[in-house]
Amino acid sequence: MEKYWNIIQGSFSGYWNYLINEISHPAFNNYFYWLIGLSLIVWLLEIVFPWRKKQSLIRKDFWLDGFYMFFNFFIFSLIGFNALSNVGVELFNDMLRQFGITNLVALEIGSWPGWLQLLTLLVIADFIQWNVHRMLHRIPWLWEFHKLHHSVKEIGFAAHLRFHWMESIVYKSIQYLPLAMIGFGIKDFFIVHIFTTLIGHLNHANVNWNYGPLKYIFNNPKMHIWHHAKNLPQEHLYGINYGITLSVWDYLFGTSYVPKSGRDIKLGFMGDEQYPTSFVKQILYPLSKKKKELN
Ligand SMILES: [Zn+2]
Ligand SMILES: [Zn+2]
């Protein structure tokens, strides 16, 4: 028991020190400044090449979504997720040891060329995430959490990281095992993380792009806006365009849908008129909804 307690304490102080170090030491391998830099670049693109010209630069919920960005990237790790995931990993490893499993790695890709390792990580992790995203739409209690991402009414780059912290737990725990089996630590591979953050920002940005023929590989603003459509087509009532970084899964599995320009479509979900508008109420929403149902 003491071991877990030590992990919890170490996680809090470790993450605190890491964050202070990030903020006080700008460098090329620094997430904090990359997140700020990428956000400014994509915002600049929105300013220079706006798709919805009437949308204000400080659109509705701009600051709220900006807060979500830092909350989900750093603050949530600081106040709990880092400790929780470290304990989770240790518990999981202890459980495996009970069964005599000490090494999870099934496919050793450490000897492959660097670019191939990065590409493999990107493709495998993205496919897992595409499936998790579909589950978020399909499974009712998960959808209650995912509604937060879909409650955005005017979209821009910062909406990318507008999501409930529960999603971090769902995504990370589901992808942990398969990635560990091919010898990846989830914290590795800085470049992939930065690249996927950039694509995610662009997917939500107010720009009229789809990267030409590359649209069949990479998710893009013209495609992802349809994922946020309030009115879904009859044949896809759970959702469409589930792609995170790659769009190829939607084309392969028949969930792609870009019937026309989505520039002015209504965003949201059915019943979003009652959805709360403040951070605290949004975070508590899935619980308060449950409570209402039980009463
Ligand atoms: Zn979604
Ligand atoms: Zn989105």
Short mmCIF file of C-alpha atoms and ligand atoms in Angstrom, two decimals:
data_model
loop_
_atom_site.label_atom_id
_atom_site.label_comp_id
_atom_site.label_asym_id
_atom_site.label_seq_id
_atom_site.Cartn_x
_atom_site.Cartn_y
_atom_site.Cartn_z
CA MET A 1 0.00 0.00 0.00
CA GLU A 2 2.84 2.31 0.93
CA LYS A 3 4.30 1.84 -2.52
CA TYR A 4 1.16 3.30 -4.12
CA TRP A 5 1.08 6.16 -1.64
CA ASN A 6 4.68 6.99 -2.55
CA ILE A 7 3.78 6.90 -6.24
CA ILE A 8 0.90 9.32 -5.62
CA GLN A 9 3.09 11.75 -3.70
CA GLY A 10 5.93 11.47 -6.19
CA SER A 11 3.52 12.05 -9.09
CA PHE A 12 2.19 15.30 -7.67
CA SER A 13 5.59 16.78 -6.86
CA GLY A 14 7.11 15.34 -10.06
CA TYR A 15 4.48 16.92 -12.29
CA TRP A 16 4.64 20.22 -10.42
CA ASN A 17 8.42 20.36 -10.93
CA TYR A 18 8.04 19.33 -14.56
CA LEU A 19 5.49 22.09 -15.22
CA ILE A 20 7.53 24.79 -13.48
CA ASN A 21 10.55 23.64 -15.44
CA GLU A 22 8.61 23.76 -18.74
CA ILE A 23 7.34 27.27 -18.09
CA SER A 24 10.68 28.62 -16.96
CA HIS A 25 12.79 26.96 -19.71
CA PRO A 26 11.53 27.68 -23.23
CA ALA A 27 13.12 25.11 -25.56
CA PHE A 28 12.43 23.11 -28.71
CA ASN A 29 11.27 20.05 -26.79
CA ASN A 30 8.88 21.95 -24.58
CA TYR A 31 5.14 21.17 -24.81
CA PHE A 32 4.04 24.32 -23.02
CA TYR A 33 5.55 26.69 -25.55
CA TRP A 34 4.74 24.44 -28.51
CA LEU A 35 1.07 24.55 -27.50
CA ILE A 36 1.16 28.34 -27.28
CA GLY A 37 3.15 28.63 -30.53
CA LEU A 38 0.89 26.29 -32.52
CA SER A 39 -2.19 28.06 -31.18
CA LEU A 40 -0.85 31.44 -32.28
CA ILE A 41 0.11 30.12 -35.73
CA VAL A 42 -3.32 28.54 -36.36
CA TRP A 43 -5.08 31.61 -34.98
CA LEU A 44 -3.04 33.74 -37.38
CA LEU A 45 -4.17 31.49 -40.25
CA GLU A 46 -7.79 32.06 -39.14
CA ILE A 47 -7.15 35.80 -39.18
CA VAL A 48 -5.50 35.83 -42.63
CA PHE A 49 -7.70 33.18 -44.37
CA PRO A 50 -11.05 33.26 -42.57
CA TRP A 51 -13.67 30.82 -43.90
CA ARG A 52 -16.70 32.27 -42.08
CA LYS A 53 -15.83 35.92 -42.59
CA LYS A 54 -18.50 37.13 -40.17
CA GLN A 55 -17.17 35.00 -37.30
CA SER A 56 -15.44 37.25 -34.83
CA LEU A 57 -11.75 36.63 -34.05
CA ILE A 58 -12.68 36.32 -30.40
CA ARG A 59 -15.61 34.03 -31.23
CA LYS A 60 -18.23 32.77 -28.78
CA ASP A 61 -16.53 30.64 -26.07
CA PHE A 62 -13.02 31.59 -27.28
CA TRP A 63 -11.74 32.12 -23.73
CA LEU A 64 -13.62 29.17 -22.30
CA ASP A 65 -12.07 26.89 -24.93
CA GLY A 66 -8.66 28.49 -24.33
CA PHE A 67 -9.04 27.57 -20.68
CA TYR A 68 -9.99 23.98 -21.59
CA MET A 69 -6.85 23.82 -23.69
CA PHE A 70 -4.56 24.49 -20.73
CA PHE A 71 -6.73 22.56 -18.31
CA ASN A 72 -6.73 19.39 -20.40
CA PHE A 73 -3.08 19.65 -21.45
CA PHE A 74 -1.53 20.56 -18.09
CA ILE A 75 -3.74 21.41 -15.13
CA PHE A 76 -5.66 18.14 -15.06
CA SER A 77 -2.38 16.22 -15.04
CA LEU A 78 -1.21 18.44 -12.22
CA ILE A 79 -4.24 18.00 -10.02
CA GLY A 80 -4.82 14.30 -10.46
CA PHE A 81 -4.37 12.57 -13.79
CA ASN A 82 -0.63 12.08 -13.49
CA ALA A 83 -0.96 10.41 -10.09
CA LEU A 84 -3.94 8.38 -11.23
CA SER A 85 -2.26 7.09 -14.36
CA ASN A 86 1.01 6.26 -12.57
CA VAL A 87 -0.90 4.28 -9.94
CA GLY A 88 -3.00 2.68 -12.68
CA VAL A 89 0.11 1.53 -14.56
CA GLU A 90 1.67 0.13 -11.37
CA LEU A 91 -1.54 -1.69 -10.39
CA PHE A 92 -1.78 -3.10 -13.88
CA ASN A 93 1.84 -4.29 -13.83
CA ASP A 94 1.34 -5.84 -10.38
CA MET A 95 -1.69 -7.67 -11.67
CA LEU A 96 0.28 -8.97 -14.64
CA ARG A 97 3.05 -10.14 -12.30
CA GLN A 98 0.43 -12.22 -10.47
CA PHE A 99 0.02 -14.07 -13.73
CA GLY A 100 3.77 -14.30 -14.22
CA ILE A 101 3.90 -11.70 -16.99
CA THR A 102 6.82 -9.32 -16.55
CA ASN A 103 7.34 -8.12 -20.08
CA LEU A 104 4.43 -6.83 -22.14
CA VAL A 105 6.37 -6.12 -25.29
CA ALA A 106 5.11 -8.42 -28.01
CA LEU A 107 6.66 -6.62 -30.95
CA GLU A 108 10.04 -4.98 -30.45
CA ILE A 109 10.12 -2.06 -32.83
CA GLY A 110 12.95 -0.20 -31.08
CA SER A 111 15.39 -1.42 -33.72
CA TRP A 112 13.36 0.00 -36.63
CA PRO A 113 14.39 3.30 -38.28
CA GLY A 114 13.15 6.31 -36.32
CA TRP A 115 10.71 7.54 -38.99
CA LEU A 116 9.09 4.11 -39.23
CA GLN A 117 8.62 3.93 -35.47
CA LEU A 118 6.96 7.35 -35.48
CA LEU A 119 4.72 6.43 -38.41
CA THR A 120 3.74 3.14 -36.75
CA LEU A 121 2.86 4.92 -33.53
CA LEU A 122 0.83 7.54 -35.38
CA VAL A 123 -1.18 4.99 -37.38
CA ILE A 124 -1.82 2.51 -34.56
CA ALA A 125 -2.65 5.15 -31.93
CA ASP A 126 -4.91 7.00 -34.37
CA PHE A 127 -6.84 3.85 -35.29
CA ILE A 128 -7.40 3.08 -31.61
CA GLN A 129 -8.55 6.67 -31.04
CA TRP A 130 -10.92 6.51 -34.02
CA ASN A 131 -12.56 3.49 -32.39
CA VAL A 132 -12.70 5.14 -28.98
CA HIS A 133 -14.26 8.23 -30.56
CA ARG A 134 -16.97 6.04 -32.12
CA MET A 135 -17.62 4.51 -28.70
CA LEU A 136 -17.97 8.01 -27.22
CA HIS A 137 -20.85 8.53 -29.64
CA ARG A 138 -22.39 5.07 -29.37
CA ILE A 139 -22.33 4.29 -25.64
CA PRO A 140 -24.87 6.48 -23.81
CA TRP A 141 -22.91 7.21 -20.61
CA LEU A 142 -19.78 8.06 -22.62
CA TRP A 143 -21.82 10.33 -24.89
CA GLU A 144 -22.85 12.35 -21.81
CA PHE A 145 -19.16 13.22 -21.35
CA HIS A 146 -18.46 13.73 -25.05
CA LYS A 147 -21.37 16.19 -25.43
CA LEU A 148 -19.03 18.83 -24.04
CA HIS A 149 -16.88 18.73 -27.17
CA HIS A 150 -20.01 18.92 -29.32
CA SER A 151 -21.52 21.83 -27.40
CA VAL A 152 -19.39 24.35 -29.29
CA LYS A 153 -21.63 26.60 -31.40
CA GLU A 154 -19.00 28.68 -33.18
CA ILE A 155 -15.89 26.77 -34.02
CA GLY A 156 -12.23 27.80 -34.03
CA PHE A 157 -8.83 26.22 -33.25
CA ALA A 158 -9.22 26.23 -29.45
CA ALA A 159 -12.34 24.03 -29.66
CA HIS A 160 -9.90 21.19 -30.37
CA LEU A 161 -9.14 20.76 -26.67
CA ARG A 162 -12.63 21.56 -25.38
CA PHE A 163 -13.48 18.19 -23.87
CA HIS A 164 -14.33 16.59 -20.54
CA TRP A 165 -11.32 15.31 -18.55
CA MET A 166 -12.99 11.91 -18.42
CA GLU A 167 -12.12 11.54 -22.11
CA SER A 168 -8.41 11.64 -21.26
CA ILE A 169 -8.94 8.72 -18.88
CA VAL A 170 -10.96 6.73 -21.43
CA TYR A 171 -8.57 7.30 -24.35
CA LYS A 172 -5.35 6.78 -22.39
CA SER A 173 -6.47 3.65 -20.58
CA ILE A 174 -7.76 1.96 -23.72
CA GLN A 175 -4.66 2.69 -25.76
CA TYR A 176 -2.19 1.89 -22.98
CA LEU A 177 -2.11 -1.89 -23.42
CA PRO A 178 -1.81 -2.11 -27.22
CA LEU A 179 0.86 0.59 -27.29
CA ALA A 180 2.77 -1.01 -24.41
CA MET A 181 2.69 -4.29 -26.32
CA ILE A 182 4.62 -2.78 -29.19
CA GLY A 183 7.12 -1.24 -26.84
CA PHE A 184 5.90 2.35 -26.69
CA GLY A 185 5.77 4.44 -23.58
CA ILE A 186 2.85 6.82 -24.07
CA LYS A 187 4.96 9.80 -23.03
CA ASP A 188 7.48 9.15 -25.83
CA PHE A 189 7.42 10.50 -29.31
CA PHE A 190 7.23 14.21 -28.90
CA ILE A 191 7.08 14.85 -32.65
CA VAL A 192 3.94 12.73 -33.12
CA HIS A 193 2.26 14.55 -30.27
CA ILE A 194 3.11 17.97 -31.71
CA PHE A 195 2.01 16.92 -35.21
CA THR A 196 -1.34 15.56 -33.99
CA THR A 197 -1.90 18.72 -31.93
CA LEU A 198 -1.34 20.83 -35.05
CA ILE A 199 -3.73 18.73 -37.18
CA GLY A 200 -6.32 18.81 -34.36
CA HIS A 201 -6.07 22.60 -34.09
CA LEU A 202 -6.45 22.91 -37.88
CA ASN A 203 -9.46 20.54 -37.92
CA HIS A 204 -11.34 23.02 -35.76
CA ALA A 205 -9.92 26.19 -37.30
CA ASN A 206 -12.01 28.69 -39.26
CA VAL A 207 -10.16 28.00 -42.53
CA ASN A 208 -11.42 26.56 -45.80
CA TRP A 209 -8.90 23.73 -46.30
CA ASN A 210 -8.85 20.05 -47.05
CA TYR A 211 -5.26 19.57 -48.33
CA GLY A 212 -6.39 18.43 -51.84
CA PRO A 213 -5.95 14.69 -52.46
CA LEU A 214 -4.40 14.33 -49.00
CA LYS A 215 -7.92 14.78 -47.59
CA TYR A 216 -8.31 11.00 -47.92
CA ILE A 217 -5.45 10.55 -45.46
CA PHE A 218 -5.57 13.54 -43.12
CA ASN A 219 -8.56 14.88 -41.27
CA ASN A 220 -9.18 18.53 -42.17
CA PRO A 221 -11.36 21.57 -41.35
CA LYS A 222 -13.81 20.99 -44.24
CA MET A 223 -14.40 17.43 -43.06
CA HIS A 224 -14.36 17.83 -39.29
CA ILE A 225 -16.92 20.63 -39.28
CA TRP A 226 -19.46 18.00 -40.40
CA HIS A 227 -18.56 15.96 -37.33
CA HIS A 228 -19.93 18.90 -35.33
CA ALA A 229 -23.14 19.20 -37.40
CA LYS A 230 -26.28 19.47 -35.31
CA ASN A 231 -28.42 17.75 -37.96
CA LEU A 232 -26.99 14.36 -38.86
CA PRO A 233 -27.97 12.36 -41.95
CA GLN A 234 -30.62 9.62 -41.40
CA GLU A 235 -28.17 6.81 -42.17
CA HIS A 236 -25.58 8.07 -39.64
CA LEU A 237 -27.57 9.13 -36.60
CA TYR A 238 -24.74 8.41 -34.14
CA GLY A 239 -22.21 10.50 -35.98
CA ILE A 240 -19.91 10.91 -38.97
CA ASN A 241 -16.25 11.71 -39.66
CA TYR A 242 -14.88 10.26 -36.41
CA GLY A 243 -11.27 10.76 -37.56
CA ILE A 244 -8.84 12.35 -35.12
CA THR A 245 -5.65 12.96 -37.12
CA LEU A 246 -6.27 10.59 -40.02
CA SER A 247 -9.42 10.62 -42.14
CA VAL A 248 -8.59 7.36 -43.87
CA TRP A 249 -10.53 5.20 -41.34
CA ASP A 250 -13.78 7.04 -42.15
CA TYR A 251 -13.25 6.45 -45.86
CA LEU A 252 -12.37 2.79 -45.29
CA PHE A 253 -15.25 2.02 -42.93
CA GLY A 254 -17.99 4.09 -44.55
CA THR A 255 -18.41 6.84 -41.97
CA SER A 256 -17.15 9.73 -44.08
CA TYR A 257 -19.67 12.44 -44.95
CA VAL A 258 -18.92 15.73 -46.68
CA PRO A 259 -21.97 16.35 -48.90
CA LYS A 260 -21.29 20.05 -49.55
CA SER A 261 -19.50 23.00 -48.05
CA GLY A 262 -20.10 22.92 -44.30
CA ARG A 263 -19.17 26.56 -43.85
CA ASP A 264 -22.53 27.72 -42.49
CA ILE A 265 -24.09 24.54 -41.07
CA LYS A 266 -25.62 24.61 -37.61
CA LEU A 267 -23.27 23.14 -35.00
CA GLY A 268 -24.14 21.29 -31.80
CA PHE A 269 -26.31 18.31 -30.92
CA MET A 270 -30.01 17.68 -30.43
CA GLY A 271 -31.12 19.12 -27.11
CA ASP A 272 -28.06 21.34 -26.64
CA GLU A 273 -30.32 24.30 -25.75
CA GLN A 274 -30.32 22.97 -22.18
CA TYR A 275 -26.59 22.30 -22.04
CA PRO A 276 -24.75 24.40 -19.42
CA THR A 277 -22.44 27.19 -20.53
CA SER A 278 -19.89 27.46 -17.70
CA PHE A 279 -16.81 25.29 -17.06
CA VAL A 280 -17.88 24.00 -13.65
CA LYS A 281 -21.42 23.13 -14.72
CA GLN A 282 -20.15 21.46 -17.88
CA ILE A 283 -17.67 19.34 -15.91
CA LEU A 284 -20.41 18.30 -13.47
CA TYR A 285 -23.04 17.80 -16.17
CA PRO A 286 -22.75 13.98 -16.60
CA LEU A 287 -23.08 13.52 -12.83
CA SER A 288 -25.93 15.99 -12.39
CA LYS A 289 -27.76 14.34 -15.27
CA LYS A 290 -27.38 10.92 -13.62
CA LYS A 291 -28.72 12.34 -10.36
CA LYS A 292 -31.74 13.80 -12.12
CA GLU A 293 -32.45 10.44 -13.73
CA LEU A 294 -32.26 8.62 -10.39
CA ASN A 295 -34.66 11.03 -8.66
ZN ZN B 1 -17.35 13.46 -31.50
ZN ZN B 2 -14.10 18.39 -32.90
#
